[in-house]
Amino acid sequence: MLFSRMMMTGVLSLMLVGCGNLSHVTDEGTTEEVVWPSPDRVMFNHDGTQKGSWPLPEKLRQIKAGMNKDQIYQLVGRPHFAEGLFGVREWDYLFNFTGPDGDYTCQYKILFDRNMDARSFYWKPENCLPETKTAEYRESVPGDILFDFDSSALTEKGRDELSRVAEKFRVRHVVGVNIEGFTDHLGGREYNRLLSEKRAESVRGWFIAQGFKAERIQATGRGDDEPVVLCPGLEGDALKECLRPNRRVEITGQGIR
């Protein structure tokens, strides 16, 4: 009887080990700081000395935001570290590849949101997947949606619109983001440049808060440079309305296809 209780205690202890995630994962499936397990602790080595697995790159490229654990399991198998059994929202892998200079090893991490849908993906080192091709994805968001008049604080509607853009970027495995703020020509040129800069920085801060890497996000204020429309002969409200397309934030994501 005592032995049974001791065995049960041991089993429960093992079941609880790893229930917490290495990184602090938010309900949205993001983290401010990615924490990697030591490769020496990998559990995927069977009876040999080589650790990790040799995945097919084309299967790795099929992984995208919104997938559940079973779908990911079908593509790359079970996670390679002692993630735990309950409430796990962080899967880690150790992958082996062959490149022009020989074999190399990379770590891969997937974070899940509170619904256990995959949301964030990380490589160590970055851009480790071989034979990747980069692609650019451009989104132009009207400034009137993102900000109130003469303000650099994001509106609620603006945050919703950025959430749509961020979800697209996650699905497309975007690894870098460039943000450019633009104004119309009304007002002083220097004032417009400063306002566009503040607005671009506000958008950058929002992306960082959503788990995008700060060092991979650039923000620039262009002021009234590069107008989309000119609206000659108009004045007052008619001119302001006509110039609406010039008041915008352009967001370009560099991703992997």
Rosetta silent file (secondary structure, phi, psi, omega in degrees, C-alpha in Angstrom):
SEQUENCE: MLFSRMMMTGVLSLMLVGCGNLSHVTDEGTTEEVVWPSPDRVMFNHDGTQKGSWPLPEKLRQIKAGMNKDQIYQLVGRPHFAEGLFGVREWDYLFNFTGPDGDYTCQYKILFDRNMDARSFYWKPENCLPETKTAEYRESVPGDILFDFDSSALTEKGRDELSRVAEKFRVRHVVGVNIEGFTDHLGGREYNRLLSEKRAESVRGWFIAQGFKAERIQATGRGDDEPVVLCPGLEGDALKECLRPNRRVEITGQGIR
SCORE:     score description
SCORE:     0.000 S_00000001
   1 L     0.000  -46.470  178.689    0.000    0.000    0.000 S_00000001
   2 H   -62.794  -40.687  179.298    2.778    2.364    0.956 S_00000001
   3 H   -61.837  -40.328 -179.919    4.640    1.402   -2.207 S_00000001
   4 H   -62.977  -42.559  179.745    1.530    2.165   -4.300 S_00000001
   5 H   -64.751  -39.355  179.013    1.176    5.603   -2.723 S_00000001
   6 H   -65.456  -39.817  178.192    4.847    6.306   -3.355 S_00000001
   7 H   -63.678  -43.059  179.833    4.488    5.207   -6.966 S_00000001
   8 H   -63.091  -42.324  178.227    1.419    7.422   -7.426 S_00000001
   9 H   -60.902  -41.704  179.555    3.234   10.397   -5.920 S_00000001
  10 H   -64.338  -42.392  179.678    6.143    9.811   -8.272 S_00000001
  11 H   -63.282  -45.170  179.388    3.878    9.571  -11.309 S_00000001
  12 H   -61.730  -39.398  179.058    2.031   12.752  -10.381 S_00000001
  13 H   -61.813  -42.834  179.047    5.316   14.548   -9.878 S_00000001
  14 H   -65.756  -35.885 -179.753    6.468   13.501  -13.325 S_00000001
  15 H   -67.469  -30.988 -178.100    3.166   14.579  -14.833 S_00000001
  16 H   -83.644  -22.246 -179.875    3.511   18.001  -13.314 S_00000001
  17 L   -61.278  128.940  177.094    7.091   18.492  -14.394 S_00000001
  18 L    84.841    2.346  179.095    7.147   20.882  -17.328 S_00000001
  19 L   -62.852  -32.548  174.450    3.529   21.964  -16.942 S_00000001
  20 L   -79.283  153.384  179.475    4.822   25.511  -16.840 S_00000001
  21 L   -91.064  150.666  177.047    6.268   26.912  -20.052 S_00000001
  22 L   -60.170  -50.709  177.428    9.890   28.019  -20.355 S_00000001
  23 L   -87.365  154.939  173.825    8.847   31.361  -21.825 S_00000001
  24 L   -80.850  103.808 -174.426    6.070   33.462  -20.309 S_00000001
  25 L   -95.500  125.620  179.378    3.382   32.844  -22.939 S_00000001
  26 L   -76.807  170.456  177.074    0.456   35.285  -23.108 S_00000001
  27 L   -61.162  -24.952 -179.177   -3.145   34.290  -23.832 S_00000001
  28 L   -85.699   -1.302  179.432   -2.530   35.499  -27.394 S_00000001
  29 L    80.627   33.494  177.556    0.371   33.089  -27.858 S_00000001
  30 L  -124.738  171.751  176.246    3.171   35.662  -27.715 S_00000001
  31 L  -151.031  148.463  176.632    6.065   36.341  -25.367 S_00000001
  32 L   -81.407  -25.277 -178.868    8.293   39.296  -24.554 S_00000001
  33 L  -139.637  117.944  178.943   11.320   37.054  -24.026 S_00000001
  34 L   -81.504  124.774  178.542   11.945   33.777  -25.814 S_00000001
  35 L  -111.376  125.138 -176.737   13.597   31.199  -23.531 S_00000001
  36 L  -102.213  139.610  172.759   15.271   28.243  -25.214 S_00000001
  37 L   -73.325  154.741  177.045   15.904   24.825  -23.639 S_00000001
  38 L   -68.791  132.222  178.302   19.465   23.529  -23.707 S_00000001
  39 H   -55.599  -25.780  179.969   20.023   21.249  -26.733 S_00000001
  40 H   -66.412  -17.622 -177.465   21.636   18.780  -24.333 S_00000001
  41 H   -94.899    8.976 -179.295   18.210   18.181  -22.763 S_00000001
  42 L   -61.800  140.755 -179.239   16.603   16.997  -25.994 S_00000001
  43 L   -99.410   -5.921 -173.932   14.562   13.799  -25.558 S_00000001
  44 L   -98.167   79.392  176.179   14.499   12.883  -29.257 S_00000001
  45 L  -141.280    2.833  177.940   17.590   10.725  -29.729 S_00000001
  46 L    47.588 -131.940 -176.656   16.289    7.152  -29.510 S_00000001
  47 L  -102.237   -4.570 -177.748   19.190    4.724  -28.936 S_00000001
  48 L   -93.311 -171.800 -178.346   21.852    6.454  -31.037 S_00000001
  49 L   -95.806  -21.121 -178.950   24.139    9.380  -30.385 S_00000001
  50 L   -77.503  135.378 -176.419   22.654   11.824  -32.897 S_00000001
  51 L  -105.583  155.189  178.447   20.044   14.145  -31.417 S_00000001
  52 L    80.704 -173.876 -178.348   16.982   15.716  -32.973 S_00000001
  53 E  -125.589  171.812  178.911   15.263   14.863  -36.258 S_00000001
  54 L  -114.698   87.013 -175.985   15.733   15.537  -39.972 S_00000001
  55 L   -78.207  159.915  173.353   12.484   17.243  -41.098 S_00000001
  56 L   -83.333  122.995 -178.520   11.450   17.914  -44.679 S_00000001
  57 H   -54.835  -36.283 -179.020   11.740   21.696  -45.326 S_00000001
  58 H   -65.053  -30.231  176.172    8.582   21.649  -47.446 S_00000001
  59 H   -74.019  -38.030  177.731    6.613   20.320  -44.466 S_00000001
  60 H   -61.045  -36.810 -178.679    8.055   22.964  -42.160 S_00000001
  61 L   -71.245  -14.648  177.661    6.882   25.657  -44.578 S_00000001
  62 L   -80.623  -17.414 -179.720    3.324   24.348  -44.290 S_00000001
  63 L   -68.904  132.257 -179.469    3.177   25.207  -40.583 S_00000001
  64 L  -150.295  166.016 -179.999    1.209   28.412  -40.020 S_00000001
  65 L   -59.538  141.510  179.058   -0.694   30.359  -37.405 S_00000001
  66 L   100.157  -15.867  178.417   -4.047   28.851  -36.420 S_00000001
  67 L   -69.897  150.804  175.138   -2.984   25.211  -36.674 S_00000001
  68 L   -95.910  176.854 -174.501   -3.681   22.907  -33.745 S_00000001
  69 H   -65.165  -37.746  179.688   -1.240   20.489  -32.143 S_00000001
  70 H   -63.389  -39.787 -179.951   -2.463   17.429  -34.056 S_00000001
  71 H   -65.910  -40.238  177.787   -1.954   19.193  -37.382 S_00000001
  72 H   -68.430  -38.673  178.338    1.575   20.226  -36.430 S_00000001
  73 H   -58.382  -39.032  179.488    2.273   16.724  -35.125 S_00000001
  74 H   -63.613  -31.206 -175.739    1.366   15.340  -38.557 S_00000001
  75 H   -85.349  -44.393 -172.911    3.935   17.618  -40.210 S_00000001
  76 H  -128.799    4.193  177.154    6.967   17.468  -37.885 S_00000001
  77 L    84.885 -173.132 -177.804    6.161   14.931  -35.187 S_00000001
  78 L   -71.612  156.239  175.339    6.116   15.244  -31.423 S_00000001
  79 L   -63.940  158.287 -168.884    8.106   17.980  -29.642 S_00000001
  80 L  -100.342   -2.366 -177.892   11.645   17.032  -28.690 S_00000001
  81 L  -121.517  173.003 -177.524   11.915   18.275  -25.106 S_00000001
  82 L   -79.449   76.319 -175.957   10.166   17.518  -21.790 S_00000001
  83 L   -72.075  -21.671 -175.748    7.302   19.940  -22.356 S_00000001
  84 L   103.885 -173.613 -174.992    5.004   18.327  -19.786 S_00000001
  85 L  -117.077  -32.239 -172.657    1.492   16.921  -20.100 S_00000001
  86 L  -121.934  139.090  173.840   -1.063   19.575  -19.135 S_00000001
  87 L    63.755   23.992 -177.445   -1.528   23.179  -20.197 S_00000001
  88 L   -80.663  123.382  179.864    1.568   23.155  -22.405 S_00000001
  89 L  -124.300   29.581 -179.318    1.609   26.102  -24.808 S_00000001
  90 E  -149.788  116.250  177.781    5.219   25.876  -25.929 S_00000001
  91 E  -113.227  134.787  179.751    6.702   23.199  -28.181 S_00000001
  92 E  -121.793  142.239  179.597   10.441   22.953  -28.866 S_00000001
  93 E  -130.984  156.009  171.397   12.267   21.001  -31.555 S_00000001
  94 E  -121.840  111.119 -174.316   15.868   20.248  -32.511 S_00000001
  95 E  -111.376  144.529  176.020   16.167   19.954  -36.293 S_00000001
  96 E  -110.737  139.210  179.317   19.066   18.846  -38.478 S_00000001
  97 E  -135.193  162.481  172.845   19.625   20.137  -42.008 S_00000001
  98 E  -115.927  124.435  179.680   22.174   19.779  -44.788 S_00000001
  99 E  -120.152 -175.866 -179.749   23.482   22.974  -46.391 S_00000001
 100 L   -57.852  -29.261 -178.112   26.226   23.983  -48.850 S_00000001
 101 L  -100.250   12.497  179.016   28.789   23.887  -46.027 S_00000001
 102 E   113.569 -166.142 -178.015   27.653   20.594  -44.538 S_00000001
 103 E   -79.873  148.340  176.259   25.242   19.531  -41.800 S_00000001
 104 E  -150.520  163.050 -175.137   23.974   21.940  -39.158 S_00000001
 105 E  -123.152  141.668  178.517   21.454   21.987  -36.300 S_00000001
 106 E  -134.668  153.573  171.811   18.756   24.522  -35.392 S_00000001
 107 E  -101.565  146.838 -177.687   16.186   24.915  -32.645 S_00000001
 108 E  -135.048  134.255 -177.202   12.548   25.654  -33.477 S_00000001
 109 E  -128.736  138.564  174.923    9.853   26.896  -31.108 S_00000001
 110 E  -122.594  130.724  174.989    6.077   27.157  -31.460 S_00000001
 111 E  -108.626  140.251 -178.698    3.897   29.117  -29.015 S_00000001
 112 E  -111.866  149.116  176.847    0.163   28.435  -28.671 S_00000001
 113 L   -83.060 -173.949 -175.329   -2.602   30.784  -27.552 S_00000001
 114 L   -66.025  -19.466  176.973   -5.141   30.008  -24.825 S_00000001
 115 L   -90.829    5.700 -178.840   -7.220   28.027  -27.353 S_00000001
 116 L    65.522   32.311  170.414   -4.164   25.881  -28.170 S_00000001
 117 L   -99.058  137.365  179.590   -3.862   27.336  -31.672 S_00000001
 118 E   -63.869  134.027 -177.369   -0.310   27.978  -32.916 S_00000001
 119 E  -128.681  -40.303 -175.023    0.447   31.715  -32.978 S_00000001
 120 E  -126.345  145.804 -175.301    4.181   32.472  -32.795 S_00000001
 121 E  -135.576  135.999 -176.522    7.173   30.760  -34.378 S_00000001
 122 E  -137.382  146.266  173.614   10.882   31.183  -33.644 S_00000001
 123 E  -118.803  146.643  170.838   14.180   29.850  -34.980 S_00000001
 124 E  -134.914  112.128   -4.212   17.562   29.727  -33.276 S_00000001
 125 L   -70.850  167.510 -178.069   19.534   30.940  -35.117 S_00000001
 126 L   -65.638  156.479  178.086   17.086   33.059  -37.103 S_00000001
 127 L    52.236   43.882 -174.689   16.301   32.235  -40.726 S_00000001
 128 L   -82.839  -26.079 -177.082   17.621   28.725  -40.197 S_00000001
 129 L   -61.108  125.164 -174.779   15.258   26.954  -42.585 S_00000001
 130 L   -71.299  156.105  174.325   17.299   26.114  -45.717 S_00000001
 131 L    54.582   41.935  179.054   16.560   27.308  -49.231 S_00000001
 132 L   -85.983  147.259  175.085   14.146   29.972  -48.076 S_00000001
 133 L  -115.501  133.366 -178.579   12.865   32.658  -50.415 S_00000001
 134 E   -88.127  151.995  177.874   11.927   36.051  -49.032 S_00000001
 135 E  -142.309  151.187  178.485    8.766   37.895  -49.952 S_00000001
 136 E  -108.470  138.666  178.222    7.385   41.337  -49.112 S_00000001
 137 E  -124.856  118.176 -174.417    3.840   41.956  -47.927 S_00000001
 138 E  -109.345  132.835  176.488    2.656   45.571  -47.963 S_00000001
 139 E  -127.200  128.353  175.885   -0.306   46.966  -46.039 S_00000001
 140 E  -110.828  117.503 -176.015   -1.441   50.604  -46.254 S_00000001
 141 E  -111.244  125.191  179.340   -3.670   51.641  -43.345 S_00000001
 142 E   -57.684  133.413  179.808   -5.527   54.996  -43.429 S_00000001
 143 H   -62.383  -29.705 -179.215   -4.264   57.348  -40.734 S_00000001
 144 H   -67.793  -21.720  176.254   -7.832   58.420  -39.958 S_00000001
 145 H   -81.912  -40.578 -175.655   -8.562   54.858  -38.808 S_00000001
 146 H   -75.445  -34.102 -170.993   -5.440   54.506  -36.688 S_00000001
 147 E  -136.974  150.815  168.446   -5.450   57.933  -35.022 S_00000001
 148 L   -74.640  168.459 -178.244   -7.717   60.784  -34.050 S_00000001
 149 L   -58.297  131.023  175.144   -7.016   64.216  -35.556 S_00000001
 150 L    60.998   28.412 -177.805   -3.612   65.629  -34.542 S_00000001
 151 L  -127.817  152.618  175.047   -2.932   62.622  -32.276 S_00000001
 152 L  -113.670    9.144  177.694   -0.364   59.816  -32.220 S_00000001
 153 L   -88.518  129.625 -178.500   -2.344   57.599  -29.811 S_00000001
 154 E   -65.326  137.309  174.324   -3.861   54.535  -31.475 S_00000001
 155 L   -82.529  166.296  177.444   -7.643   54.351  -31.547 S_00000001
 156 H   -63.353  -40.724  177.454   -9.517   51.164  -30.681 S_00000001
 157 H   -64.204  -35.467  178.182  -10.511   50.789  -34.318 S_00000001
 158 H   -65.056  -41.439  178.458   -6.875   51.306  -35.239 S_00000001
 159 H   -64.817  -36.500  176.729   -5.742   48.523  -32.928 S_00000001
 160 H   -63.130  -41.393  179.798   -8.333   46.211  -34.486 S_00000001
 161 H   -66.131  -39.763  177.682   -6.984   47.025  -37.945 S_00000001
 162 H   -66.985  -32.538  176.520   -3.406   46.372  -36.820 S_00000001
 163 H   -62.058  -38.197  177.084   -4.526   43.039  -35.355 S_00000001
 164 H   -62.933  -44.372  179.734   -5.716   42.065  -38.826 S_00000001
 165 H   -64.502  -44.704 -178.205   -2.324   43.015  -40.297 S_00000001
 166 H   -61.617  -39.232  179.739   -0.401   41.200  -37.543 S_00000001
 167 H   -64.700  -40.152  175.999   -2.392   37.997  -38.090 S_00000001
 168 H   -60.356  -43.391 -178.145   -1.551   38.108  -41.806 S_00000001
 169 H   -65.145  -38.325  179.685    2.117   38.580  -40.973 S_00000001
 170 H   -65.543  -42.622  179.497    2.134   35.629  -38.567 S_00000001
 171 H   -61.192  -35.296 -176.437    0.546   33.343  -41.154 S_00000001
 172 L   -91.883    9.022  177.665    3.188   34.433  -43.675 S_00000001
 173 L    55.757   46.719  177.720    6.074   33.950  -41.219 S_00000001
 174 L   -67.872  131.987 -178.990    7.115   37.597  -41.377 S_00000001
 175 L  -112.630  -10.793  178.126   10.499   38.118  -39.703 S_00000001
 176 E  -144.782  145.360 -177.531   10.980   41.863  -40.268 S_00000001
 177 E  -131.881  132.854  175.054    8.620   44.855  -40.329 S_00000001
 178 E  -118.048  125.250 -175.238    9.139   48.339  -41.788 S_00000001
 179 E  -117.498  127.860  178.711    6.672   51.074  -40.756 S_00000001
 180 E  -126.564  126.343  177.910    6.386   54.442  -42.523 S_00000001
 181 E  -100.068  139.012 -179.378    4.077   57.242  -41.391 S_00000001
 182 E  -131.386  149.882  174.822    2.754   59.862  -43.833 S_00000001
 183 L  -124.329  175.226  168.171    0.664   63.041  -43.474 S_00000001
 184 L   -83.584 -176.799 -176.176   -0.986   65.452  -45.893 S_00000001
 185 L   -90.534   -0.416  179.325    0.678   68.804  -46.655 S_00000001
 186 L   -69.539  135.585 -176.904   -1.630   70.864  -44.426 S_00000001
 187 L    93.762  175.740 -178.498    0.306   72.453  -41.568 S_00000001
 188 L   -70.118  146.706 -176.776    4.034   73.064  -41.215 S_00000001
 189 H   -62.554  -44.170 -179.465    6.428   70.677  -42.929 S_00000001
 190 H   -68.172  -38.062  177.890    8.498   70.018  -39.788 S_00000001
 191 H   -61.807  -43.492  179.904    5.368   69.552  -37.681 S_00000001
 192 H   -63.259  -38.654  179.187    4.052   67.005  -40.161 S_00000001
 193 H   -64.049  -44.002 -179.827    7.339   65.112  -40.111 S_00000001
 194 H   -65.611  -40.767  179.478    7.345   64.923  -36.309 S_00000001
 195 H   -64.036  -43.660  179.989    3.687   63.834  -36.185 S_00000001
 196 H   -65.219  -33.846  178.191    4.266   61.106  -38.770 S_00000001
 197 H   -67.016  -43.894  178.506    7.312   59.930  -36.817 S_00000001
 198 H   -63.032  -39.393 -179.762    5.349   59.697  -33.563 S_00000001
 199 H   -67.605  -41.188  177.490    2.588   57.778  -35.307 S_00000001
 200 H   -62.751  -39.182  178.725    5.032   55.321  -36.865 S_00000001
 201 H   -67.415  -34.709  176.899    6.612   54.764  -33.439 S_00000001
 202 H   -63.023  -42.190  178.378    3.166   54.137  -31.921 S_00000001
 203 H   -66.759  -40.394  177.639    2.528   51.415  -34.496 S_00000001
 204 H   -60.348  -45.276  179.022    5.999   49.971  -33.869 S_00000001
 205 H   -60.651  -36.428  179.200    5.313   49.854  -30.123 S_00000001
 206 H   -65.467  -44.846  179.705    2.049   48.036  -30.762 S_00000001
 207 H   -62.326  -39.649  178.483    3.787   45.354  -32.865 S_00000001
 208 H   -62.697  -41.475  179.398    6.431   44.876  -30.170 S_00000001
 209 H   -64.193  -22.410  179.075    3.685   44.439  -27.557 S_00000001
 210 L   -89.154    3.724  175.383    2.226   41.682  -29.750 S_00000001
 211 L   103.500   -0.701  175.476    5.457   39.692  -29.634 S_00000001
 212 L   -74.974  143.934 -173.913    7.253   40.887  -32.765 S_00000001
 213 L   -70.811  127.097 -176.649   10.980   41.376  -32.168 S_00000001
 214 H   -57.942  -40.631 -176.280   11.882   45.013  -31.473 S_00000001
 215 H   -70.870  -10.952  179.958   15.215   44.773  -33.273 S_00000001
 216 H  -105.588   12.033 -179.385   13.443   43.608  -36.450 S_00000001
 217 E  -121.409  121.881  178.755   10.980   46.524  -36.599 S_00000001
 218 E  -110.345  138.861  179.325   11.934   49.872  -38.166 S_00000001
 219 E  -128.641  133.320 -178.065    9.769   53.010  -37.906 S_00000001
 220 E  -138.934  140.482  173.907   10.188   56.193  -39.972 S_00000001
 221 E  -100.383  121.308 -177.728    8.205   59.422  -40.286 S_00000001
 222 L  -100.679   -4.667 -179.285    7.977   60.696  -43.881 S_00000001
 223 L    60.353 -134.107 -178.581    5.772   63.719  -43.227 S_00000001
 224 L   -96.445   18.083  174.001    4.105   64.972  -46.398 S_00000001
 225 L   -68.366  156.829  174.370    6.612   63.278  -48.706 S_00000001
 226 L    53.172   56.306  177.540    5.332   60.885  -51.387 S_00000001
 227 L   -66.115  146.081  177.157    1.710   62.100  -51.629 S_00000001
 228 L   -85.207  -36.619  178.687   -0.759   59.724  -53.230 S_00000001
 229 L  -130.056  159.708 -178.583   -3.085   62.535  -54.394 S_00000001
 230 L  -113.524  -37.235  174.286   -2.573   66.298  -54.984 S_00000001
 231 L    59.183   55.424  178.726   -6.138   67.775  -55.083 S_00000001
 232 L   -69.037  145.794  174.761   -5.482   71.091  -56.927 S_00000001
 233 L    83.434   -4.059 -179.620   -8.127   73.829  -56.729 S_00000001
 234 L   -98.033  154.387  178.395   -9.862   72.542  -53.587 S_00000001
 235 L  -139.562  167.265  172.763  -10.145   74.327  -50.242 S_00000001
 236 H    58.385 -139.653 -176.765  -11.468   73.782  -46.722 S_00000001
 237 H   -63.415  -33.024  179.508  -13.236   70.541  -45.875 S_00000001
 238 H   -63.769  -40.202  178.098  -13.266   69.455  -49.512 S_00000001
 239 H   -66.898  -44.668 -179.326   -9.461   69.674  -49.626 S_00000001
 240 H   -59.828  -41.614 -179.905   -9.073   67.864  -46.311 S_00000001
 241 H   -68.579  -39.527 -179.522  -11.329   65.039  -47.493 S_00000001
 242 H   -64.909  -32.670 -177.525   -9.558   64.788  -50.840 S_00000001
 243 L   -82.252    1.105 -176.736   -6.172   64.509  -49.100 S_00000001
 244 H   -50.661  -44.519 -178.612   -7.331   61.589  -46.946 S_00000001
 245 H   -60.351  -22.993  179.558   -5.289   58.955  -48.890 S_00000001
 246 H   -74.096  -24.249  179.963   -2.097   60.884  -48.070 S_00000001
 247 L   -88.302   97.899 -170.212   -2.695   60.450  -44.336 S_00000001
 248 E  -154.821  166.182  170.293   -1.626   56.852  -43.955 S_00000001
 249 E  -125.747  123.822  178.704    0.750   54.335  -42.403 S_00000001
 250 E  -101.826  126.745 -176.460    2.444   51.862  -44.722 S_00000001
 251 E  -119.741  120.127 -179.468    3.538   48.588  -43.132 S_00000001
 252 E  -115.623  125.230  178.070    5.820   46.242  -45.038 S_00000001
 253 E  -106.880  135.034  174.653    6.587   42.748  -43.767 S_00000001
 254 E  -100.098  115.690 -174.299    9.534   40.678  -44.939 S_00000001
 255 E  -124.269 -172.672 -178.756    8.513   37.044  -44.796 S_00000001
 256 E  -117.360  132.122  178.872    9.364   33.550  -45.954 S_00000001
 257 L  -121.188    0.000    0.000    7.502   31.799  -48.738 S_00000001
